[in-house]
mmCIF file with all atom_site columns, C-alpha atoms in Angstrom:
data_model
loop_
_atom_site.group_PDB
_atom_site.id
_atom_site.type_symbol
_atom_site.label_atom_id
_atom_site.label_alt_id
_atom_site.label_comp_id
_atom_site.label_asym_id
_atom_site.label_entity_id
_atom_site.label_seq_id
_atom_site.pdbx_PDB_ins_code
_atom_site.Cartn_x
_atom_site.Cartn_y
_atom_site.Cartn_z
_atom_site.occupancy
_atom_site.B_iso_or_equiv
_atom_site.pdbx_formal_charge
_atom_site.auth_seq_id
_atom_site.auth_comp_id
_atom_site.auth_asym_id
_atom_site.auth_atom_id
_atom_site.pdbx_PDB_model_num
ATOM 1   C CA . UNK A 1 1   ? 73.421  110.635 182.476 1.00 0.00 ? 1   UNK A CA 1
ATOM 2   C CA . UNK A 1 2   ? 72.777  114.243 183.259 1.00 0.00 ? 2   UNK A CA 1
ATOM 3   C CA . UNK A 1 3   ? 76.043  116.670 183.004 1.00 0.00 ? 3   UNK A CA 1
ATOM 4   C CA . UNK A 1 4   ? 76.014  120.497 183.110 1.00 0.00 ? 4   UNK A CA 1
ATOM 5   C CA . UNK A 1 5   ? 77.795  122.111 180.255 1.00 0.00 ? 5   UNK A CA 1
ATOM 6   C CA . UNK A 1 6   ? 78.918  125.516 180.370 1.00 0.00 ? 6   UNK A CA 1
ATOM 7   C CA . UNK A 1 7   ? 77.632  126.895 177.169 1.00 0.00 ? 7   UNK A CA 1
ATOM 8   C CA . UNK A 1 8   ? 78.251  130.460 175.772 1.00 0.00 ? 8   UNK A CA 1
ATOM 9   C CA . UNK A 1 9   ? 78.698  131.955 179.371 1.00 0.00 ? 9   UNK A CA 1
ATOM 10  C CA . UNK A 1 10  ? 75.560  129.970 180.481 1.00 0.00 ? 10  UNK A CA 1
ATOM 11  C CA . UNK A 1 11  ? 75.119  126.925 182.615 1.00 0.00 ? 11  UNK A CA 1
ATOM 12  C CA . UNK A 1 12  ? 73.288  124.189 180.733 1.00 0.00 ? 12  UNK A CA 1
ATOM 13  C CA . UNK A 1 13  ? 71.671  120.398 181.880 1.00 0.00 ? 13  UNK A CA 1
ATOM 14  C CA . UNK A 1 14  ? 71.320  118.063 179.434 1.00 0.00 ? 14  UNK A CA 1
ATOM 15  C CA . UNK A 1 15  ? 70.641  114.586 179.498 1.00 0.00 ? 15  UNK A CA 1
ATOM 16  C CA . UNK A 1 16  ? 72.989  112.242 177.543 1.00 0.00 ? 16  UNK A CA 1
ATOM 17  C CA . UNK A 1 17  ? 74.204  108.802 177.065 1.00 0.00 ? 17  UNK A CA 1
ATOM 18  C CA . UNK A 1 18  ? 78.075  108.501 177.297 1.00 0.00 ? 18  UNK A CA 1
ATOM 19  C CA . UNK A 1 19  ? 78.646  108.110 173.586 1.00 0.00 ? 19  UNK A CA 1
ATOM 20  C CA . UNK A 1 20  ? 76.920  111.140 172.684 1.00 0.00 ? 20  UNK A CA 1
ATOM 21  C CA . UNK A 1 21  ? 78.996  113.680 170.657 1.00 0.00 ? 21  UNK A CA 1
ATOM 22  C CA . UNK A 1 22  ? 79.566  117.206 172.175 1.00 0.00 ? 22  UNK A CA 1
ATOM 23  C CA . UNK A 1 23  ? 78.182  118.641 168.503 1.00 0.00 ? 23  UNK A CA 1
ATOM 24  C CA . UNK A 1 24  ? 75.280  116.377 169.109 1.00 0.00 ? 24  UNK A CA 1
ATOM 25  C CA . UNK A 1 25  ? 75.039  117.551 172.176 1.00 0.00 ? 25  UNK A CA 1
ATOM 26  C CA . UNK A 1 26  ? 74.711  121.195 170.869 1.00 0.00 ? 26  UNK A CA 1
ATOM 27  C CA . UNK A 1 27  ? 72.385  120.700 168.336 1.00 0.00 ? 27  UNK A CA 1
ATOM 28  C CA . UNK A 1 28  ? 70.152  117.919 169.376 1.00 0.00 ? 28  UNK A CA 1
ATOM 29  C CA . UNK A 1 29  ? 70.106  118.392 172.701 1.00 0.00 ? 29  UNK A CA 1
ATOM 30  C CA . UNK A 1 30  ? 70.333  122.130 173.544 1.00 0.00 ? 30  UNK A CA 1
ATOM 31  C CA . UNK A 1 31  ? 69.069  123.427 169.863 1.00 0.00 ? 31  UNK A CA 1
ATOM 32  C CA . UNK A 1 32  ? 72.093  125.314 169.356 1.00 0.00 ? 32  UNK A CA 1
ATOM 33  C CA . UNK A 1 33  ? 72.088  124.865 165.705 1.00 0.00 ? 33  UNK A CA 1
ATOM 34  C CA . UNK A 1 34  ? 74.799  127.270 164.747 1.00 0.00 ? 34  UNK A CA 1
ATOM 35  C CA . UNK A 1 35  ? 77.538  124.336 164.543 1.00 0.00 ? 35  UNK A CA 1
ATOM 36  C CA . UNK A 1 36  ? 77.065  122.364 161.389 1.00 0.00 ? 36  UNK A CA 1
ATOM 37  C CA . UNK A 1 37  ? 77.535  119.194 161.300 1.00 0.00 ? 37  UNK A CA 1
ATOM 38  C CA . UNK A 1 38  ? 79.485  118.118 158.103 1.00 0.00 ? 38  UNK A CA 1
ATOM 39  C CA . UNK A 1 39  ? 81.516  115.085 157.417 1.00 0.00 ? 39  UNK A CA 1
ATOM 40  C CA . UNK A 1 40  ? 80.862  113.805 161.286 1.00 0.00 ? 40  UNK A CA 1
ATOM 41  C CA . UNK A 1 41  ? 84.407  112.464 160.917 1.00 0.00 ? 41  UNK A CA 1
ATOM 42  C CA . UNK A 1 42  ? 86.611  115.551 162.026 1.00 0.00 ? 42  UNK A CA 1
ATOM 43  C CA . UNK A 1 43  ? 88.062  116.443 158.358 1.00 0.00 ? 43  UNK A CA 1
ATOM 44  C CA . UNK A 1 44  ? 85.937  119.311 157.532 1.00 0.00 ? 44  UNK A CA 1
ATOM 45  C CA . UNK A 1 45  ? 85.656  122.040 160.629 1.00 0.00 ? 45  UNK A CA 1
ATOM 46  C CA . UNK A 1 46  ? 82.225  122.809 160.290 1.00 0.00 ? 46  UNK A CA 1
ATOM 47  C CA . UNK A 1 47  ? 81.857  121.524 163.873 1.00 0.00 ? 47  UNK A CA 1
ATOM 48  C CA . UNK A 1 48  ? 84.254  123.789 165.356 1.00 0.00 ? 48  UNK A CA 1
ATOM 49  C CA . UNK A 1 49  ? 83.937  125.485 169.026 1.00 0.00 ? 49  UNK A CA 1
ATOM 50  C CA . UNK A 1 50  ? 85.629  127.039 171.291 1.00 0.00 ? 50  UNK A CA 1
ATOM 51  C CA . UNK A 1 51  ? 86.590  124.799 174.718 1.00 0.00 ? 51  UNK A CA 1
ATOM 52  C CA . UNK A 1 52  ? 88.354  126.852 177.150 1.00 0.00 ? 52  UNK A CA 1
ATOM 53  C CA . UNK A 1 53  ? 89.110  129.500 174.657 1.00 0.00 ? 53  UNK A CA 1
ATOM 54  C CA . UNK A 1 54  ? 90.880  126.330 172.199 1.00 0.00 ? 54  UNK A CA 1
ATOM 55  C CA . UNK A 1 55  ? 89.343  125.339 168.932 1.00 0.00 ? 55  UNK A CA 1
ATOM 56  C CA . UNK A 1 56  ? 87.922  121.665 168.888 1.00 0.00 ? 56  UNK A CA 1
ATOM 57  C CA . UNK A 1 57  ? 86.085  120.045 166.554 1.00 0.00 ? 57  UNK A CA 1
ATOM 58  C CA . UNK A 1 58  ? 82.748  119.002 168.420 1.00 0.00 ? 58  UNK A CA 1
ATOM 59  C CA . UNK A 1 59  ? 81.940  115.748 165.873 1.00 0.00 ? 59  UNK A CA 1
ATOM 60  C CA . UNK A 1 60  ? 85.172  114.157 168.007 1.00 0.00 ? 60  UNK A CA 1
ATOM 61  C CA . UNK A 1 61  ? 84.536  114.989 171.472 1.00 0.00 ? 61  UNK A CA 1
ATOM 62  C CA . UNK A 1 62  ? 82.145  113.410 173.731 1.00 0.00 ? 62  UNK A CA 1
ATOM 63  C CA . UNK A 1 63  ? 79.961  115.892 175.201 1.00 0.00 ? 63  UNK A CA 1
ATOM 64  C CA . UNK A 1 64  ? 80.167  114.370 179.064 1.00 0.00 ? 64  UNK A CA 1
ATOM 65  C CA . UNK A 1 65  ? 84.315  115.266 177.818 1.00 0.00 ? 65  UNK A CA 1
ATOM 66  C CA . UNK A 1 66  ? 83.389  118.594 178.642 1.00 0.00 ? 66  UNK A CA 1
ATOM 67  C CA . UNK A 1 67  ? 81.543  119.172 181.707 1.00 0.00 ? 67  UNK A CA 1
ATOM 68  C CA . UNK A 1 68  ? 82.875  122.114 183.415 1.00 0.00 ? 68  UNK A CA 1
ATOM 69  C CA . UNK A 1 69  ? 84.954  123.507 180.586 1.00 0.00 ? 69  UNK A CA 1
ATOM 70  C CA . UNK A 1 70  ? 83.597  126.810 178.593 1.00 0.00 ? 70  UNK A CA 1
ATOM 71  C CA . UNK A 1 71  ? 82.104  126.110 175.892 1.00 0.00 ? 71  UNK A CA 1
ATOM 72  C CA . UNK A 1 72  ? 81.458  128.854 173.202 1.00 0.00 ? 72  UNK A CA 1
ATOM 73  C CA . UNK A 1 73  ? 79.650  128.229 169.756 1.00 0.00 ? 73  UNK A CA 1
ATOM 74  C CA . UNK A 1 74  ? 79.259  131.091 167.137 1.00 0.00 ? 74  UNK A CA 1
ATOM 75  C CA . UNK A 1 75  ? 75.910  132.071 168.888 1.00 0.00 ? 75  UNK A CA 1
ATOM 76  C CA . UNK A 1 76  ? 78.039  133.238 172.521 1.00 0.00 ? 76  UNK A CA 1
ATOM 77  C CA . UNK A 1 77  ? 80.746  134.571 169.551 1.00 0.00 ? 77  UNK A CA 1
ATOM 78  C CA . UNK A 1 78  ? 81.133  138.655 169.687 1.00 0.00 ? 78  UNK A CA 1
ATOM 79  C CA . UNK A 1 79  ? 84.160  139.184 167.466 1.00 0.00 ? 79  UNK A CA 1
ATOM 80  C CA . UNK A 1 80  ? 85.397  141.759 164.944 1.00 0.00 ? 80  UNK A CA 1
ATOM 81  C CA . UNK A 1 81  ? 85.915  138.478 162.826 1.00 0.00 ? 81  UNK A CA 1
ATOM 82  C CA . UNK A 1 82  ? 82.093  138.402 162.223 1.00 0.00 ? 82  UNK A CA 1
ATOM 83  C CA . UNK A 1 83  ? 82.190  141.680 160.190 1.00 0.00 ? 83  UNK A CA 1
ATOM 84  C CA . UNK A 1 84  ? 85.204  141.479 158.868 1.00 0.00 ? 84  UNK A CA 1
ATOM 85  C CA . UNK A 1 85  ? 83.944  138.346 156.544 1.00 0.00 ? 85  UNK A CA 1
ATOM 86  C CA . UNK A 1 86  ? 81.062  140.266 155.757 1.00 0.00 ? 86  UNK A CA 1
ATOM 87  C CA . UNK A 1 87  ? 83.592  143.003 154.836 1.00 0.00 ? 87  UNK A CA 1
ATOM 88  C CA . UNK A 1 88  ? 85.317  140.804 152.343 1.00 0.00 ? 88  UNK A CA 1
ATOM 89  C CA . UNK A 1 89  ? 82.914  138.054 151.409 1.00 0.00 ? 89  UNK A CA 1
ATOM 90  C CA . UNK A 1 90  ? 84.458  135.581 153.422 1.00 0.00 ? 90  UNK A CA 1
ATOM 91  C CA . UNK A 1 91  ? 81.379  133.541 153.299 1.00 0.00 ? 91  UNK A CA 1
ATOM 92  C CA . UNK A 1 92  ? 78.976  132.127 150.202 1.00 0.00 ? 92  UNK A CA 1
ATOM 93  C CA . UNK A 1 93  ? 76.520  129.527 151.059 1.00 0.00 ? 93  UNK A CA 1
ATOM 94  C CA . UNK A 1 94  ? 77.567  130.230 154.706 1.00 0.00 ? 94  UNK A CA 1
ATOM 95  C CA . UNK A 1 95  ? 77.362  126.906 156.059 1.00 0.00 ? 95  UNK A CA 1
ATOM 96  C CA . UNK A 1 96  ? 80.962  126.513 156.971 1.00 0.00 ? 96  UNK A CA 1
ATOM 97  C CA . UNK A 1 97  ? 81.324  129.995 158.827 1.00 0.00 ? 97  UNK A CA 1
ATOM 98  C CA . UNK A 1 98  ? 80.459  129.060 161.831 1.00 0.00 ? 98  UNK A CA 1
ATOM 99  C CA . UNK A 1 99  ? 83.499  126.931 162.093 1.00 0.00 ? 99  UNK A CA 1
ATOM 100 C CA . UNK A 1 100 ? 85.380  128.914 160.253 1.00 0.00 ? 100 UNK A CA 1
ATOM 101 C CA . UNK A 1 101 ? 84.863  132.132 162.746 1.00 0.00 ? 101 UNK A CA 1
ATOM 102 C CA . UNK A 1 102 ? 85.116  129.878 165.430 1.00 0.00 ? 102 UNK A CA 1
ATOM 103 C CA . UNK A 1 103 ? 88.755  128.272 164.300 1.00 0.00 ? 103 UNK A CA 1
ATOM 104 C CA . UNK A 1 104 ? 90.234  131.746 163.503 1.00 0.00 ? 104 UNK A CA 1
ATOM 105 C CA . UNK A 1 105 ? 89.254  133.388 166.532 1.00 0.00 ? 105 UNK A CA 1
ATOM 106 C CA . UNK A 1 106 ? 91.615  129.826 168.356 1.00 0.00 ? 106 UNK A CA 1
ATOM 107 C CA . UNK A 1 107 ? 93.625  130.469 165.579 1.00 0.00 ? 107 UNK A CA 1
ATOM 108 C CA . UNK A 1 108 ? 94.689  133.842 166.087 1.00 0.00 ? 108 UNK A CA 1
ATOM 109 C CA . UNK A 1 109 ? 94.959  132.983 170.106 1.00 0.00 ? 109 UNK A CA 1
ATOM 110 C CA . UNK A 1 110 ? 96.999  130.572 169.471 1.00 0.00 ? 110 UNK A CA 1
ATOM 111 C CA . UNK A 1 111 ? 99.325  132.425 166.783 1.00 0.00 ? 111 UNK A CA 1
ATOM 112 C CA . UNK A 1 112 ? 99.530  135.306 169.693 1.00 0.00 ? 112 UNK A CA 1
ATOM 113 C CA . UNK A 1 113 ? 100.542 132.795 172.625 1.00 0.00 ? 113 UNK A CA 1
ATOM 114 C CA . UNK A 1 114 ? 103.545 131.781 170.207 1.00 0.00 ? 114 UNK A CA 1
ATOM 115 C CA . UNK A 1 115 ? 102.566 128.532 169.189 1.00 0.00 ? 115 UNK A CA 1
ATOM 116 C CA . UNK A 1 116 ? 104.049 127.494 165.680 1.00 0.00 ? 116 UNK A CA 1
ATOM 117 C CA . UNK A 1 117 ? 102.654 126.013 162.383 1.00 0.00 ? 117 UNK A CA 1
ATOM 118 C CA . UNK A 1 118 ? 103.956 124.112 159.647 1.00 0.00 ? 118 UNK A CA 1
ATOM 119 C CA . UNK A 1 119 ? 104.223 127.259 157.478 1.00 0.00 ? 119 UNK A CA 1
ATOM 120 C CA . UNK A 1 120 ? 106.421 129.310 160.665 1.00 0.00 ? 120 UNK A CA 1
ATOM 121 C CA . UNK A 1 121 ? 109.530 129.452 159.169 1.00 0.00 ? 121 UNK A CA 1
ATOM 122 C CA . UNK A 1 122 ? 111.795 130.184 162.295 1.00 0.00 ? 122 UNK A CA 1
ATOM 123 C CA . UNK A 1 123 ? 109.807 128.480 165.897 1.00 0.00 ? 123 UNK A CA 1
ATOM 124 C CA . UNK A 1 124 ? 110.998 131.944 167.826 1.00 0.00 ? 124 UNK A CA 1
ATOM 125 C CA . UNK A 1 125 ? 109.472 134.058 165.155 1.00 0.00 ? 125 UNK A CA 1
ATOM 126 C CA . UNK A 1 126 ? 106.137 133.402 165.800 1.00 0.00 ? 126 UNK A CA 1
ATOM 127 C CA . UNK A 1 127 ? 104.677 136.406 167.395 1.00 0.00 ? 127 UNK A CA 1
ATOM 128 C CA . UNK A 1 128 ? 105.059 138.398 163.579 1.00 0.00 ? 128 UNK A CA 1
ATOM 129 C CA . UNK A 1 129 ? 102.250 139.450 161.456 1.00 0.00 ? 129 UNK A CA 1
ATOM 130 C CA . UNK A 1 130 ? 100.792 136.529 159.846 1.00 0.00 ? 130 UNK A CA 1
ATOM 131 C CA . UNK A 1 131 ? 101.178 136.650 156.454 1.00 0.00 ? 131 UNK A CA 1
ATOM 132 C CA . UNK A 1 132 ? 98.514  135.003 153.757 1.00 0.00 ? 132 UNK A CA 1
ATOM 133 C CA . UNK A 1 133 ? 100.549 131.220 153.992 1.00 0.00 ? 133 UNK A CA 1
ATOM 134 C CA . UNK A 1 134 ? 100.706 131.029 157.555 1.00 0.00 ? 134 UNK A CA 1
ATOM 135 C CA . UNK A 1 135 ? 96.955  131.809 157.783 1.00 0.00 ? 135 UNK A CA 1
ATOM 136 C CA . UNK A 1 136 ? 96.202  129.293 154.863 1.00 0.00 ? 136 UNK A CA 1
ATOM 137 C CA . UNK A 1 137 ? 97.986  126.343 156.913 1.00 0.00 ? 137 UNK A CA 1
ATOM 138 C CA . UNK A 1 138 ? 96.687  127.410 160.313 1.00 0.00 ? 138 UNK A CA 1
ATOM 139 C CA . UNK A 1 139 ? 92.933  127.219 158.813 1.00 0.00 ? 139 UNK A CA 1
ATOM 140 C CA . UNK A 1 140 ? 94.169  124.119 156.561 1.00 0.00 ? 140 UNK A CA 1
ATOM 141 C CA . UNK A 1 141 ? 91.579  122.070 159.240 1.00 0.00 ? 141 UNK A CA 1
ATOM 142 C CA . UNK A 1 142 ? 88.325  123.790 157.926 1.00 0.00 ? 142 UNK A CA 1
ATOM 143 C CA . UNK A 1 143 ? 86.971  123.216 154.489 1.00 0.00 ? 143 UNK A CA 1
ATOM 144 C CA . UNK A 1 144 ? 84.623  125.473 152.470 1.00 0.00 ? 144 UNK A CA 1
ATOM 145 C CA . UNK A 1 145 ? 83.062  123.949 149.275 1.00 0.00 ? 145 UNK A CA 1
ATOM 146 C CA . UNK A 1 146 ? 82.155  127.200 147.678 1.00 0.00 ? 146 UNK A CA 1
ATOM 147 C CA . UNK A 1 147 ? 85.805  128.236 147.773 1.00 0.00 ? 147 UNK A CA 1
ATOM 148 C CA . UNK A 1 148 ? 85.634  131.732 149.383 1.00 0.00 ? 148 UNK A CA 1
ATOM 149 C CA . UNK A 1 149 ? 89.324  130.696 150.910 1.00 0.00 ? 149 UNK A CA 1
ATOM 150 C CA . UNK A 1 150 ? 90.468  134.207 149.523 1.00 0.00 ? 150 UNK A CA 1
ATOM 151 C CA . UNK A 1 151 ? 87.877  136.144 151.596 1.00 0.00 ? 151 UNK A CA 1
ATOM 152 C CA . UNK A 1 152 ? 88.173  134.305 154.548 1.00 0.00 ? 152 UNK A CA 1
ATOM 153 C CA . UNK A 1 153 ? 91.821  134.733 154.667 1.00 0.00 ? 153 UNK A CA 1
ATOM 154 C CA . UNK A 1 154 ? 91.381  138.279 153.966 1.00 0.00 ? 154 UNK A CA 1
ATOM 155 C CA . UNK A 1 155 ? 89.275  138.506 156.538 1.00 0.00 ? 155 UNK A CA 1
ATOM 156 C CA . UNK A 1 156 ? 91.600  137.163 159.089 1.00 0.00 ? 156 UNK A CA 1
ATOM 157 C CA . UNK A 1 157 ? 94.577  139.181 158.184 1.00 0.00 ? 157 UNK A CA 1
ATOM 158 C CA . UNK A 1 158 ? 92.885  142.144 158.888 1.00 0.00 ? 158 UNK A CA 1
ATOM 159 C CA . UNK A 1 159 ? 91.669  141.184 162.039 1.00 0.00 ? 159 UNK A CA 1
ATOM 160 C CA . UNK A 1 160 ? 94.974  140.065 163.015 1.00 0.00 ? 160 UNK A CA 1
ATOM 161 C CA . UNK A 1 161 ? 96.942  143.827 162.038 1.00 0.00 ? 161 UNK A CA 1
#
């Protein structure tokens, strides 16, 4: 079946079965090889895009899902998140960066339209500065194997002052 996604500002054709994932989609289908594919079973966050501005993970969603939503993967990213791992060596081997850029720029979206986590200690008090915790259990959905979880949350926290 032929859909048109909406990918990274840019209207795209593709050709699909039904079950076909979204991250399959991206990478198979449209060469967009950015997204990793990891564990395949949404545990990892390797996969992660943007849809409509929300972090997803693209191993669960069906791609024909998502015809006519806005897609963005870290190629349509332009975010100060991007230097600021650089900045503080949020990234080793690199292959989880993608999703992890992707996930904190919904994270921080998220944290700034007042939606709570685990870690927010009062529900009303959600619009703070996130400290180191809240950032930890707001990212708890994306792995990294080379454990550069200090950098990366480094990163974010000074994106988010």
């Amino acid at each position: 079946m032929e859909i048109e996604l909406q990918i990274n500002g840019s209207a795209r054709r593709v050709d699909v079965s039904p079950q076909v994932s979204l991250l399959d989609a991206l990478r198979e289908y449209l060469g967009l090889t950015g997204t990793k594919k990891g564990c395949d079973q949404g545990a990892c966050g390797a996969c992660t895009v943007l849809a409509d501005g929300r972090r997803i993970n693209a191993c669960l969603a069906l791609a024909v899902q998502y015809e006519g939503r806005e897609i963005t993967t870290i190629e349509g990213v332009d975010h100060p998140l991007q230097q600021a791992f650089v900045r503080t060596d949020g990234f080793q081997c690199g292959y989880c960066t993608s999703g992890q850029i992707c996930s904190a720029i919904g994270m921080l979206a998220e944290h700034k339209d007042g939606v709570p986590s685990a870690a927010t200690e009062h529900l009303a008090a959600t619009s703070g500065e996130l400290d180191d915790d809240e950032i930890r259990e707001r990212m708890s959905g994306n792995l990294c194997r080379c454990g550069a979880y200090n950098g990366i949350v480094s990163a974010i926290r000074e994106v988010a002052k």
